[in-house]
Amino acid sequence: MKTPELSLICPCYNEEEVITLFINKLTTIIKDIDLSYEIIIINDGSIDNTLKKAKELKEIFPSIRILNLSRNFGKEAALTAGLDKAKGSAIIPIDVDFQDPPELIPKLIKRWQEGYDIVLAKRKDRTNDHFLKSLSAKYFYKIHNQISDVEIPDNVGDFRLISKRVLEALKTLPENQRFMKGIFAWVGYKTTTIEYKREKREAGESSFNGWKLWNFALDGITSFSTLPLRVWLYLGIFISFLSFLYGSIIVIKTLFFGVDIPGYASILASILFLGGIQLIGIGVLGEYIGRIYIESKKRPIYIIESEY
C-alpha cells in the first residue's frame, strides 16, 4: 500500500452513537483534498459497540486502520498510540464528537503546505462550556504559563496539524505520564494558529468530569514545572522567620514585663496552621514522588490487543 500523505488520528471511548456520522462526514471532506490519507481509529477500551461500528466502517472505507487497546488507558495514551502508528507526512488528531470541526482540515493543510510544522486550532470562545469549566480553564492556562518554562497556547486542545518531523521529535520523549498539550508545546518548531468556534457534542456525553479535569490540571502543572516544590522552601523560610521574630518578642517581653499566661486558643491555632501547612507540603511532594515511582516502573503507555 502506498504510504499515506495525511494521517487522521481519532481516539474513541464509547462513541457508538456518533462514530458513523463522523467518519462519513470526515471522508466527504478529505476526499476533495489532493492527498492520500489514512484514518486511525483508536478504540480506548470502549464498553459499547464502538469497535463493532469501526469494523463496519472499515468494510466501507479501506483507508481506515483500527487500533483496539486492551483496556481503557485514557485519551493521552490513546492519542500516543495513534501517533506511534501514524505514517503520514502530516498528522491531525481529531475527536469524533464533532467538537473539532472536520471542515477546518483543509485550512490546516493549507498552512502546513505554506511551510509550518505545527498548525494550531484555537477556540474563539468557550460559550458552550458551563461557567465553572470555562473559568477553571482560563485560570489553569494563566497559572501554568506563569510557573512553567513551557508555555501552552490557551484554548488549544489536541486538534492541530503536526508535520512528520514534529512527530519524530515527539517519539523521542519517553515519559509514561503524558500531558500531550505540554509535550506538543515542548518540541517547538514553526507554528501558526487558526481560530474556530467549538460546537457542542453531536451525541453522547464527555467522559471528563470535574474530578478528572482537576487531576488533568495537576498532571499538566507537575509535568512541566517544579515551582510547586520550590515554593515550600520559601514558605518554610518565611514561617521560620516569623517564628524567630515572634520568639524574640516573647523573650524581650518576658525580660521587661515578666511571664504572662499563654493563651490556649493561640497555641492551638498555631499548631493547626503549621500542621496544615506541613501536610500540604507533604502532599505536593507526594505528587512528584508518585510520578517518579510510576516512571521508574517503565511500563508501556498502552497495550494494543488487536489491529484491523
GROMACS .gro file of C-alpha atoms in nm:
model
  308
    1MET     CA    1   0.000   0.000   0.000
    2LYS     CA    2   0.120   0.347  -0.085
    3THR     CA    3   0.241   0.543   0.217
    4PRO     CA    4  -0.033   0.797   0.302
    5GLU     CA    5   0.046   1.167   0.299
    6LEU     CA    6  -0.212   1.251   0.566
    7SER     CA    7  -0.289   1.066   0.891
    8LEU     CA    8  -0.604   1.145   1.088
    9ILE     CA    9  -0.595   1.015   1.447
   10CYS     CA   10  -0.930   0.955   1.615
   11PRO     CA   11  -0.924   0.834   1.980
   12CYS     CA   12  -1.261   0.683   2.074
   13TYR     CA   13  -1.419   0.586   2.402
   14ASN     CA   14  -1.787   0.485   2.394
   15GLU     CA   15  -1.861   0.676   2.074
   16GLU     CA   16  -2.104   0.431   1.907
   17GLU     CA   17  -2.371   0.700   1.871
   18VAL     CA   18  -2.158   0.936   1.666
   19ILE     CA   19  -1.868   0.750   1.504
   20THR     CA   20  -2.055   0.656   1.184
   21LEU     CA   21  -2.179   1.010   1.129
   22PHE     CA   22  -1.833   1.147   1.195
   23ILE     CA   23  -1.644   0.915   0.960
   24ASN     CA   24  -1.897   0.973   0.681
   25LYS     CA   25  -1.857   1.349   0.717
   26LEU     CA   26  -1.479   1.328   0.754
   27THR     CA   27  -1.434   1.120   0.438
   28THR     CA   28  -1.664   1.353   0.245
   29ILE     CA   29  -1.437   1.644   0.334
   30ILE     CA   30  -1.096   1.486   0.286
   31LYS     CA   31  -1.178   1.310  -0.043
   32ASP     CA   32  -1.172   1.656  -0.204
   33ILE     CA   33  -0.817   1.712  -0.077
   34ASP     CA   34  -0.548   1.605  -0.321
   35LEU     CA   35  -0.364   1.391  -0.065
   36SER     CA   36  -0.364   1.019   0.007
   37TYR     CA   37  -0.478   0.955   0.362
   38GLU     CA   38  -0.537   0.708   0.643
   39ILE     CA   39  -0.785   0.730   0.929
   40ILE     CA   40  -0.658   0.570   1.251
   41ILE     CA   41  -0.939   0.486   1.494
   42ILE     CA   42  -0.813   0.401   1.843
   43ASN     CA   43  -1.070   0.212   2.048
   44ASP     CA   44  -0.968   0.301   2.403
   45GLY     CA   45  -1.138   0.014   2.587
   46SER     CA   46  -1.493   0.114   2.492
   47ILE     CA   47  -1.767  -0.087   2.664
   48ASP     CA   48  -2.031  -0.012   2.399
   49ASN     CA   49  -2.038  -0.104   2.027
   50THR     CA   50  -1.769   0.143   1.917
   51LEU     CA   51  -1.535  -0.134   1.798
   52LYS     CA   52  -1.814  -0.310   1.607
   53LYS     CA   53  -1.914   0.016   1.436
   54ALA     CA   54  -1.549   0.086   1.349
   55LYS     CA   55  -1.513  -0.258   1.188
   56GLU     CA   56  -1.827  -0.196   0.983
   57LEU     CA   57  -1.686   0.136   0.867
   58LYS     CA   58  -1.357  -0.029   0.767
   59GLU     CA   59  -1.552  -0.253   0.529
   60ILE     CA   60  -1.676   0.061   0.355
   61PHE     CA   61  -1.362   0.274   0.383
   62PRO     CA   62  -1.038   0.071   0.331
   63SER     CA   63  -0.829   0.372   0.438
   64ILE     CA   64  -0.939   0.311   0.800
   65ARG     CA   65  -0.699   0.143   1.042
   66ILE     CA   66  -0.825   0.030   1.383
   67LEU     CA   67  -0.613   0.000   1.697
   68ASN     CA   68  -0.802  -0.185   1.970
   69LEU     CA   69  -0.639  -0.122   2.309
   70SER     CA   70  -0.658  -0.397   2.571
   71ARG     CA   71  -0.839  -0.168   2.817
   72ASN     CA   72  -0.916   0.199   2.878
   73PHE     CA   73  -0.577   0.370   2.912
   74GLY     CA   74  -0.709   0.727   2.884
   75LYS     CA   75  -0.710   0.976   2.599
   76GLU     CA   76  -0.343   1.074   2.633
   77ALA     CA   77  -0.235   0.711   2.592
   78ALA     CA   78  -0.480   0.650   2.306
   79LEU     CA   79  -0.351   0.959   2.129
   80THR     CA   80   0.006   0.839   2.179
   81ALA     CA   81  -0.084   0.503   2.025
   82GLY     CA   82  -0.222   0.677   1.719
   83LEU     CA   83   0.085   0.899   1.687
   84ASP     CA   84   0.316   0.599   1.715
   85LYS     CA   85   0.136   0.420   1.430
   86ALA     CA   86   0.081   0.720   1.200
   87LYS     CA   87   0.257   0.702   0.863
   88GLY     CA   88   0.160   1.034   0.706
   89SER     CA   89   0.372   1.339   0.635
   90ALA     CA   90   0.105   1.547   0.809
   91ILE     CA   91  -0.080   1.421   1.117
   92ILE     CA   92  -0.406   1.557   1.258
   93PRO     CA   93  -0.552   1.433   1.590
   94ILE     CA   94  -0.928   1.496   1.594
   95ASP     CA   95  -1.215   1.399   1.828
   96VAL     CA   96  -1.513   1.217   1.679
   97ASP     CA   97  -1.779   1.411   1.872
   98PHE     CA   98  -1.783   1.697   1.615
   99GLN     CA   99  -1.647   1.948   1.866
  100ASP     CA  100  -1.336   1.953   1.648
  101PRO     CA  101  -1.485   2.058   1.311
  102PRO     CA  102  -1.363   1.844   1.017
  103GLU     CA  103  -1.436   2.143   0.792
  104LEU     CA  104  -1.122   2.305   0.933
  105ILE     CA  105  -0.892   2.032   0.799
  106PRO     CA  106  -0.836   2.188   0.452
  107LYS     CA  107  -0.728   2.514   0.619
  108LEU     CA  108  -0.485   2.328   0.847
  109ILE     CA  109  -0.336   2.151   0.546
  110LYS     CA  110  -0.304   2.475   0.350
  111ARG     CA  111  -0.099   2.636   0.628
  112TRP     CA  112   0.119   2.323   0.651
  113GLN     CA  113   0.183   2.342   0.277
  114GLU     CA  114   0.293   2.702   0.331
  115GLY     CA  115   0.581   2.570   0.544
  116TYR     CA  116   0.451   2.548   0.902
  117ASP     CA  117   0.534   2.238   1.108
  118ILE     CA  118   0.253   2.291   1.358
  119VAL     CA  119  -0.086   2.445   1.282
  120LEU     CA  120  -0.291   2.502   1.598
  121ALA     CA  121  -0.670   2.511   1.603
  122LYS     CA  122  -0.768   2.765   1.867
  123ARG     CA  123  -1.119   2.809   2.007
  124LYS     CA  124  -1.254   3.163   1.972
  125ASP     CA  125  -1.459   3.131   2.289
  126ARG     CA  126  -1.589   2.880   2.542
  127THR     CA  127  -1.957   2.975   2.535
  128ASN     CA  128  -2.059   2.610   2.502
  129ASP     CA  129  -1.880   2.524   2.829
  130HIS     CA  130  -2.051   2.576   3.161
  131PHE     CA  131  -1.931   2.869   3.371
  132LEU     CA  132  -1.707   2.678   3.613
  133LYS     CA  133  -1.534   2.481   3.338
  134SER     CA  134  -1.471   2.797   3.138
  135LEU     CA  135  -1.340   2.982   3.444
  136SER     CA  136  -1.117   2.696   3.558
  137ALA     CA  137  -0.971   2.657   3.207
  138LYS     CA  138  -0.892   3.028   3.192
  139TYR     CA  139  -0.701   3.026   3.519
  140PHE     CA  140  -0.533   2.693   3.451
  141TYR     CA  141  -0.364   2.834   3.140
  142LYS     CA  142  -0.267   3.152   3.328
  143ILE     CA  143  -0.120   2.968   3.627
  144HIS     CA  144   0.054   2.703   3.418
  145ASN     CA  145   0.219   2.954   3.186
  146GLN     CA  146   0.333   3.168   3.480
  147ILE     CA  147   0.511   2.885   3.661
  148SER     CA  148   0.625   2.664   3.373
  149ASP     CA  149   0.916   2.704   3.134
  150VAL     CA  150   0.693   2.567   2.856
  151GLU     CA  151   0.407   2.797   2.755
  152ILE     CA  152   0.088   2.621   2.648
  153PRO     CA  153  -0.131   2.813   2.399
  154ASP     CA  154  -0.459   2.892   2.571
  155ASN     CA  155  -0.785   2.743   2.438
  156VAL     CA  156  -0.595   2.499   2.216
  157GLY     CA  157  -0.671   2.129   2.254
  158ASP     CA  158  -0.525   1.826   2.078
  159PHE     CA  159  -0.688   1.925   1.747
  160ARG     CA  160  -0.398   2.051   1.536
  161LEU     CA  161  -0.176   1.953   1.246
  162ILE     CA  162   0.182   1.842   1.301
  163SER     CA  163   0.444   1.756   1.043
  164LYS     CA  164   0.637   1.431   1.018
  165ARG     CA  165   0.948   1.579   1.176
  166VAL     CA  166   0.746   1.704   1.473
  167LEU     CA  167   0.606   1.351   1.509
  168GLU     CA  168   0.957   1.205   1.509
  169ALA     CA  169   1.057   1.451   1.780
  170LEU     CA  170   0.754   1.352   1.989
  171LYS     CA  171   0.853   0.986   1.964
  172THR     CA  172   1.183   1.061   2.138
  173LEU     CA  173   1.001   1.167   2.456
  174PRO     CA  174   0.969   0.851   2.667
  175GLU     CA  175   0.763   0.961   2.968
  176ASN     CA  176   0.477   0.740   3.080
  177GLN     CA  177   0.273   1.015   3.247
  178ARG     CA  178   0.185   1.215   2.939
  179PHE     CA  179   0.037   1.563   2.924
  180MET     CA  180   0.008   1.596   2.549
  181LYS     CA  181  -0.065   1.970   2.536
  182GLY     CA  182   0.264   2.034   2.713
  183ILE     CA  183   0.454   1.776   2.508
  184PHE     CA  184   0.329   1.929   2.181
  185ALA     CA  185   0.444   2.271   2.304
  186TRP     CA  186   0.780   2.146   2.435
  187VAL     CA  187   0.915   2.026   2.099
  188GLY     CA  188   0.880   2.372   1.943
  189TYR     CA  189   0.906   2.413   1.560
  190LYS     CA  190   0.749   2.674   1.333
  191THR     CA  191   0.392   2.729   1.448
  192THR     CA  192   0.084   2.919   1.335
  193THR     CA  193  -0.276   2.935   1.460
  194ILE     CA  194  -0.623   2.915   1.306
  195GLU     CA  195  -0.926   3.015   1.513
  196TYR     CA  196  -1.260   2.833   1.512
  197LYS     CA  197  -1.583   2.807   1.708
  198ARG     CA  198  -1.615   2.489   1.911
  199GLU     CA  199  -1.958   2.330   1.882
  200LYS     CA  200  -2.149   2.117   2.129
  201ARG     CA  201  -2.113   1.740   2.125
  202GLU     CA  202  -2.319   1.580   1.849
  203ALA     CA  203  -2.416   1.288   2.073
  204GLY     CA  204  -2.321   1.120   2.400
  205GLU     CA  205  -2.155   1.280   2.698
  206SER     CA  206  -1.800   1.379   2.774
  207SER     CA  207  -1.609   1.131   2.990
  208PHE     CA  208  -1.428   1.423   3.157
  209ASN     CA  209  -1.591   1.521   3.486
  210GLY     CA  210  -1.475   1.778   3.739
  211TRP     CA  211  -1.251   1.531   3.924
  212LYS     CA  212  -1.080   1.411   3.604
  213LEU     CA  213  -1.026   1.767   3.489
  214TRP     CA  214  -0.870   1.855   3.827
  215ASN     CA  215  -0.630   1.560   3.802
  216PHE     CA  216  -0.559   1.654   3.440
  217ALA     CA  217  -0.462   2.004   3.554
  218LEU     CA  218  -0.234   1.860   3.826
  219ASP     CA  219  -0.066   1.640   3.565
  220GLY     CA  220  -0.009   1.944   3.347
  221ILE     CA  221   0.149   2.151   3.623
  222THR     CA  222   0.365   1.875   3.774
  223SER     CA  223   0.482   1.759   3.430
  224PHE     CA  224   0.639   2.089   3.331
  225SER     CA  225   0.714   2.282   3.649
  226THR     CA  226   0.899   2.223   3.977
  227LEU     CA  227   0.781   2.553   4.125
  228PRO     CA  228   0.520   2.381   4.349
  229LEU     CA  229   0.816   2.206   4.516
  230ARG     CA  230   1.038   2.513   4.532
  231VAL     CA  231   0.768   2.734   4.684
  232TRP     CA  232   0.772   2.528   5.004
  233LEU     CA  233   1.137   2.619   5.061
  234TYR     CA  234   1.049   2.989   5.053
  235LEU     CA  235   0.733   2.933   5.258
  236GLY     CA  236   0.939   2.745   5.518
  237ILE     CA  237   1.194   3.025   5.534
  238PHE     CA  238   0.916   3.283   5.573
  239ILE     CA  239   0.740   3.090   5.852
  240SER     CA  240   1.073   3.028   6.028
  241PHE     CA  241   1.147   3.399   6.013
  242LEU     CA  242   0.806   3.482   6.162
  243SER     CA  243   0.859   3.220   6.434
  244PHE     CA  244   1.201   3.364   6.518
  245LEU     CA  245   1.058   3.716   6.525
  246TYR     CA  246   0.766   3.608   6.746
  247GLY     CA  247   1.003   3.419   6.980
  248SER     CA  248   1.227   3.724   7.010
  249ILE     CA  249   0.927   3.940   7.104
  250ILE     CA  250   0.825   3.692   7.375
  251VAL     CA  251   1.178   3.682   7.520
  252ILE     CA  252   1.202   4.064   7.530
  253LYS     CA  253   0.851   4.092   7.672
  254THR     CA  254   0.933   3.838   7.944
  255LEU     CA  255   1.255   4.016   8.039
  256PHE     CA  256   1.086   4.351   8.080
  257PHE     CA  257   0.733   4.261   8.190
  258GLY     CA  258   0.762   3.918   8.345
  259VAL     CA  259   0.595   3.592   8.247
  260ASP     CA  260   0.233   3.607   8.136
  261ILE     CA  261  -0.003   3.309   8.094
  262PRO     CA  262  -0.002   3.184   7.731
  263GLY     CA  263  -0.336   3.161   7.555
  264TYR     CA  264  -0.473   2.818   7.474
  265ALA     CA  265  -0.654   2.938   7.160
  266SER     CA  266  -0.347   3.098   7.004
  267ILE     CA  267  -0.134   2.787   7.065
  268LEU     CA  268  -0.400   2.559   6.916
  269ALA     CA  269  -0.444   2.786   6.612
  270SER     CA  270  -0.067   2.794   6.555
  271ILE     CA  271  -0.034   2.415   6.580
  272LEU     CA  272  -0.325   2.353   6.343
  273PHE     CA  273  -0.198   2.612   6.096
  274LEU     CA  274   0.156   2.476   6.086
  275GLY     CA  275   0.027   2.118   6.076
  276GLY     CA  276  -0.190   2.203   5.776
  277ILE     CA  277   0.100   2.373   5.601
  278GLN     CA  278   0.317   2.065   5.656
  279LEU     CA  279   0.050   1.829   5.523
  280ILE     CA  280   0.003   2.040   5.210
  281GLY     CA  281   0.379   2.040   5.155
  282ILE     CA  282   0.394   1.663   5.200
  283GLY     CA  283   0.104   1.629   4.955
  284VAL     CA  284   0.282   1.833   4.688
  285LEU     CA  285   0.599   1.631   4.746
  286GLY     CA  286   0.392   1.314   4.718
  287GLU     CA  287   0.260   1.419   4.376
  288TYR     CA  288   0.615   1.438   4.240
  289ILE     CA  289   0.733   1.122   4.416
  290GLY     CA  290   0.429   0.940   4.276
  291ARG     CA  291   0.526   1.046   3.925
  292ILE     CA  292   0.884   0.928   3.982
  293TYR     CA  293   0.751   0.595   4.115
  294ILE     CA  294   0.530   0.539   3.811
  295GLU     CA  295   0.801   0.640   3.565
  296SER     CA  296   1.055   0.412   3.735
  297LYS     CA  297   0.842   0.105   3.655
  298LYS     CA  298   0.887   0.172   3.282
  299ARG     CA  299   0.551   0.019   3.197
  300PRO     CA  300   0.425   0.065   2.839
  301ILE     CA  301   0.198   0.364   2.784
  302TYR     CA  302  -0.062   0.140   2.619
  303ILE     CA  303  -0.115  -0.217   2.501
  304ILE     CA  304  -0.268  -0.291   2.161
  305GLU     CA  305  -0.486  -0.602   2.183
  306SER     CA  306  -0.555  -0.620   1.809
  307GLU     CA  307  -0.526  -0.424   1.487
  308TYR     CA  308  -0.764  -0.427   1.193
   0.00000   0.00000   0.00000
